[in-house]
PDB file of C-alpha atoms in Angstrom:
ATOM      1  CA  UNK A   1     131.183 -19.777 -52.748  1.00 65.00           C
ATOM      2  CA  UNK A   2     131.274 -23.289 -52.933  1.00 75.00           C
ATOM      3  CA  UNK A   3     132.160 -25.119 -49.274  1.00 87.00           C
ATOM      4  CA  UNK A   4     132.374 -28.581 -48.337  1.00 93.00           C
ATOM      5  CA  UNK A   5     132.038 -30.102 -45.180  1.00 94.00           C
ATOM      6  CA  UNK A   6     132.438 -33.597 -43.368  1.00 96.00           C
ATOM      7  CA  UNK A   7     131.038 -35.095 -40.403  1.00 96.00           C
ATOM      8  CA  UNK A   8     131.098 -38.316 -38.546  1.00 97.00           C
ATOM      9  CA  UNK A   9     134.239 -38.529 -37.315  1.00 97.00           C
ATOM     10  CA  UNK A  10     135.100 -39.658 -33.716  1.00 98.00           C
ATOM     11  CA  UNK A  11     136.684 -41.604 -31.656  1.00 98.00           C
ATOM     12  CA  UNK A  12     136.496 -45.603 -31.343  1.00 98.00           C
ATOM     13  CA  UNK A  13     137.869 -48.790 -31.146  1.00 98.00           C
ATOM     14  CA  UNK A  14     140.455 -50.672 -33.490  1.00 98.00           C
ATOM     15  CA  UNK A  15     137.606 -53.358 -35.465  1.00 98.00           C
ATOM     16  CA  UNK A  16     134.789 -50.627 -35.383  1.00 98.00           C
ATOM     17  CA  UNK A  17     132.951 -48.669 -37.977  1.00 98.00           C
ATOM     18  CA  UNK A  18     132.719 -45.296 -38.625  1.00 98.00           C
ATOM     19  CA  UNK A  19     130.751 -43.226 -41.267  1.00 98.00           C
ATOM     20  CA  UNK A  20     132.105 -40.172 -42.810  1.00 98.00           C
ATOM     21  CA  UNK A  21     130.058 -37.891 -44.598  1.00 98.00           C
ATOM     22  CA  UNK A  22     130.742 -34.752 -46.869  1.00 96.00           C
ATOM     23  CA  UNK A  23     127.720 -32.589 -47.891  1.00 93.00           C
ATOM     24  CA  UNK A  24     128.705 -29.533 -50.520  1.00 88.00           C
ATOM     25  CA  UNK A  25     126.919 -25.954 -50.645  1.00 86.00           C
ATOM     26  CA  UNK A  26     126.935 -22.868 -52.800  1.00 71.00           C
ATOM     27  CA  UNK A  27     126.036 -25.114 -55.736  1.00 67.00           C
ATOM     28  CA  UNK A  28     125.575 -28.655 -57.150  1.00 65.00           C
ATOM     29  CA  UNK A  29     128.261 -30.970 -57.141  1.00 66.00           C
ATOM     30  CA  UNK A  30     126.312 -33.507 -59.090  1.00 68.00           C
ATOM     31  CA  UNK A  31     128.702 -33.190 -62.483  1.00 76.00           C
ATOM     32  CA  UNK A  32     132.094 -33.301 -60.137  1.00 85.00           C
ATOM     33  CA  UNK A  33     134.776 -36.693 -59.189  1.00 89.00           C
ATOM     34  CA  UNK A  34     134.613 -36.737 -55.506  1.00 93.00           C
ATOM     35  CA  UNK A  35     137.471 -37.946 -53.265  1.00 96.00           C
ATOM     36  CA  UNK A  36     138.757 -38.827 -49.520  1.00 98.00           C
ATOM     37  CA  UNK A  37     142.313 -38.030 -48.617  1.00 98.00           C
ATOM     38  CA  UNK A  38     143.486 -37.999 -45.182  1.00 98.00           C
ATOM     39  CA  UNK A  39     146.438 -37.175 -42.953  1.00 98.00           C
ATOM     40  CA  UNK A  40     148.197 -38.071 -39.905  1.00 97.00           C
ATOM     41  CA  UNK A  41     150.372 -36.318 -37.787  1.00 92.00           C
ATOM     42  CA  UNK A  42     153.721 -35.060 -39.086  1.00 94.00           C
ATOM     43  CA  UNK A  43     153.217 -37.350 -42.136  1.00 96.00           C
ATOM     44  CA  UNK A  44     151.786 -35.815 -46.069  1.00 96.00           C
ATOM     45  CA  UNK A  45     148.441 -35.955 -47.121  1.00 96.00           C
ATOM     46  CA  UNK A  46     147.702 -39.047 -48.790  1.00 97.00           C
ATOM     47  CA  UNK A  47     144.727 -40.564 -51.325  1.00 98.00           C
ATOM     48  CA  UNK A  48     141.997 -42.840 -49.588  1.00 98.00           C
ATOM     49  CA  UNK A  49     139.192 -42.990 -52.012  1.00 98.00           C
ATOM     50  CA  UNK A  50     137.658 -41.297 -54.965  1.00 97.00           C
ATOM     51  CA  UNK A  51     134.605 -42.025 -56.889  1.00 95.00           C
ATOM     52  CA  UNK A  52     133.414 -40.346 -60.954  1.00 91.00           C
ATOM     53  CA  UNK A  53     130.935 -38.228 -61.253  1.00 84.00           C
ATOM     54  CA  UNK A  54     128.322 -40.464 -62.102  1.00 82.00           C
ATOM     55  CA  UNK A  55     128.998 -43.259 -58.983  1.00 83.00           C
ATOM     56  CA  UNK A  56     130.178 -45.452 -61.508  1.00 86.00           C
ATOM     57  CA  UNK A  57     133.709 -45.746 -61.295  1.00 93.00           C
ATOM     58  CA  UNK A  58     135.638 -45.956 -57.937  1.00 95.00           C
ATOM     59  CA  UNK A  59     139.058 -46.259 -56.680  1.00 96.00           C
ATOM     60  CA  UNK A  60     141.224 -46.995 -53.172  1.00 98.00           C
ATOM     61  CA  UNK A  61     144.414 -46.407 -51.815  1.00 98.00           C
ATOM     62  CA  UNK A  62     145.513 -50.078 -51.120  1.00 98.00           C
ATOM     63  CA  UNK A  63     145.560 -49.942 -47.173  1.00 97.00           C
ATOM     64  CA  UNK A  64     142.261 -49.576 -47.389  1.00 98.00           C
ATOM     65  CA  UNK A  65     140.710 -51.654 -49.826  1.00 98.00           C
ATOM     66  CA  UNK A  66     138.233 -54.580 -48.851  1.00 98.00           C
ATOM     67  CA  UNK A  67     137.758 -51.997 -45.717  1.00 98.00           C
ATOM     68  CA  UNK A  68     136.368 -48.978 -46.896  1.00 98.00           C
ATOM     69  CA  UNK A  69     133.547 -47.773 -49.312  1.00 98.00           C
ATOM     70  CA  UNK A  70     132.555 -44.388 -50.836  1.00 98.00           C
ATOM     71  CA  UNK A  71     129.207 -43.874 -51.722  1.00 96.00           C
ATOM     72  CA  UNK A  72     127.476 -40.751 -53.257  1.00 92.00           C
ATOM     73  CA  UNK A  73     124.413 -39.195 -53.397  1.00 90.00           C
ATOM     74  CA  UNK A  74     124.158 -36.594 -55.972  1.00 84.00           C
ATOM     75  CA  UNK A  75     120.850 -35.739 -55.190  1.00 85.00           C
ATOM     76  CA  UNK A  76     122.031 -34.597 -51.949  1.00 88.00           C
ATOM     77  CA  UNK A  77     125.369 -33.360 -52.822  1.00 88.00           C
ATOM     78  CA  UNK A  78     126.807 -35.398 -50.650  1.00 92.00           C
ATOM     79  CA  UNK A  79     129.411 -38.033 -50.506  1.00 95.00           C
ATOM     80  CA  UNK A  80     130.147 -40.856 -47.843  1.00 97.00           C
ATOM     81  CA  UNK A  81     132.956 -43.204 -46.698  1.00 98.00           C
ATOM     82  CA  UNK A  82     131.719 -46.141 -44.856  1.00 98.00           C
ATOM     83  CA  UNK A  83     135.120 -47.212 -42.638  1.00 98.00           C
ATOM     84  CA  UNK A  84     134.721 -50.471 -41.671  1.00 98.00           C
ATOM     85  CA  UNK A  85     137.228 -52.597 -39.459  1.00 98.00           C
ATOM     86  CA  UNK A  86     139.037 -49.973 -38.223  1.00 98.00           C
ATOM     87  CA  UNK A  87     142.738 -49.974 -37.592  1.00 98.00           C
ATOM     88  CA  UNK A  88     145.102 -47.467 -35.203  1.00 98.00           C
ATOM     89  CA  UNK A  89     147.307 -46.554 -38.403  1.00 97.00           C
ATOM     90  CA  UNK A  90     143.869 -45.449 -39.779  1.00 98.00           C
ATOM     91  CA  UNK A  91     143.670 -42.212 -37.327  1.00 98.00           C
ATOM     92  CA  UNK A  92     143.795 -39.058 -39.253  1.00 98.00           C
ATOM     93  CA  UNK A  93     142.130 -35.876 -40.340  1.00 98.00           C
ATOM     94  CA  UNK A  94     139.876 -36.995 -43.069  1.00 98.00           C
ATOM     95  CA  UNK A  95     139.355 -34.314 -45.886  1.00 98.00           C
ATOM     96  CA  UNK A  96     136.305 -34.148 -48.829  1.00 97.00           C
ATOM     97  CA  UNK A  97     137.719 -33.212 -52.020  1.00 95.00           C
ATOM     98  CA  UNK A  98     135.968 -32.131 -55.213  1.00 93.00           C
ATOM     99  CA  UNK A  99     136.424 -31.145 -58.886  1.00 90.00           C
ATOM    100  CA  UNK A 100     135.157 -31.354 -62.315  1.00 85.00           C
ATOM    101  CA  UNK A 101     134.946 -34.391 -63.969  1.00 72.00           C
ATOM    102  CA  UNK A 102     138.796 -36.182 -64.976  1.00 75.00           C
ATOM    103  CA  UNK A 103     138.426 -38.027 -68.082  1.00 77.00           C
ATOM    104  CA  UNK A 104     139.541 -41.160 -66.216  1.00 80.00           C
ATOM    105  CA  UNK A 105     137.079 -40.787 -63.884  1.00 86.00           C
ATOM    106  CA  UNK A 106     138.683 -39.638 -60.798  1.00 90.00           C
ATOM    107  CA  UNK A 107     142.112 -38.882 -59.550  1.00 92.00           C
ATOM    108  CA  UNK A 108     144.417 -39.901 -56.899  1.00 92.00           C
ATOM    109  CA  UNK A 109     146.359 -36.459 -56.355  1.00 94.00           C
ATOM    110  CA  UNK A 110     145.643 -34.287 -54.579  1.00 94.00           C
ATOM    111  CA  UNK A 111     146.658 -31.263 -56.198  1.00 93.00           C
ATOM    112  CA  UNK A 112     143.828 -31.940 -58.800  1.00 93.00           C
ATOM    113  CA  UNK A 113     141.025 -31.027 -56.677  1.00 93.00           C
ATOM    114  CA  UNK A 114     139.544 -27.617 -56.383  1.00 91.00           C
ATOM    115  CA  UNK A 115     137.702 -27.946 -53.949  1.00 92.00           C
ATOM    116  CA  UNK A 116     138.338 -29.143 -50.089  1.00 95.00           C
ATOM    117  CA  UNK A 117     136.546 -29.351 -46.505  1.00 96.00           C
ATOM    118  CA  UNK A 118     138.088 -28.286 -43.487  1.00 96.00           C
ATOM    119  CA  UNK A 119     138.856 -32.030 -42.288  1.00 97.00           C
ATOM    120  CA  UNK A 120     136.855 -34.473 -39.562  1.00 97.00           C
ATOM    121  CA  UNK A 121     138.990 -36.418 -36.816  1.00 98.00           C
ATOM    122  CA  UNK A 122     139.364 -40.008 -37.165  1.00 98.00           C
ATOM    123  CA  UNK A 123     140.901 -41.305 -33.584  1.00 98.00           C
ATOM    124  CA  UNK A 124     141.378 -45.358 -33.652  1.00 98.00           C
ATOM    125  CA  UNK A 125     142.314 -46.682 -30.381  1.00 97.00           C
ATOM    126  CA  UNK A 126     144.440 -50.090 -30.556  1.00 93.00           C
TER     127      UNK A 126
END
């Protein structure tokens, strides 16, 4: 079976930094668009970040640009968001998607992956 999981979320202070990480099992992810969606209380599920198979094409939801990054690391079937300058309206679940490779690239819905984690907190205090 193939699983995902993230780590690295937490709890801290708006204008901090956290690190998110997603590392995939089962088998290798290195040939699959990998994405960050989160969601907040009572609200949908909504895109963050997404990055192409190969690292070389990558994509944000607005609210975050210029304040996030995703990273991967194929050889470790992993995949990263770097969360810098942290904001209250940022707190969330934070989920890993995957899925084979878009011909764009990557995708921004979220009904395209196949693939998900089971979520890491993200608690921003103001």
């Amino acid at each position: 079976q193939v699983q995902l999981a993230e780590s690295g979320g937490g709890l801290v202070q708006a204008g901090g930094s956290l690190r998110l990480s997603c590392a995939a099992s089962g088998r290798t992810f290195s040939l699959y668009a990998r994405a960050w969606f989160r969601q907040a209380p009572g609200k949908e599920r909504e895109f963050v970040a997404a990055i192409s198979w190969s690292g070389g094409s990558t994509g944000y939801a607005d609210s975050v640009k210029g304040r996030f990054t995703i990273s991967r690391d194929n050889a470790k079937n992993t995949v990263y968001l770097q969360m810098n300058s942290l904001k209250p309206e940022d707190t969330a679940v934070y989920y890993c998607a995957a899925s084979p490779t878009f011909s764009s690239g990557w995708s921004l819905k979220s009904e395209r992956y196949d693939y998900w984690g089971q979520g890491t907190q993200v608690t921003v205090s103001s």
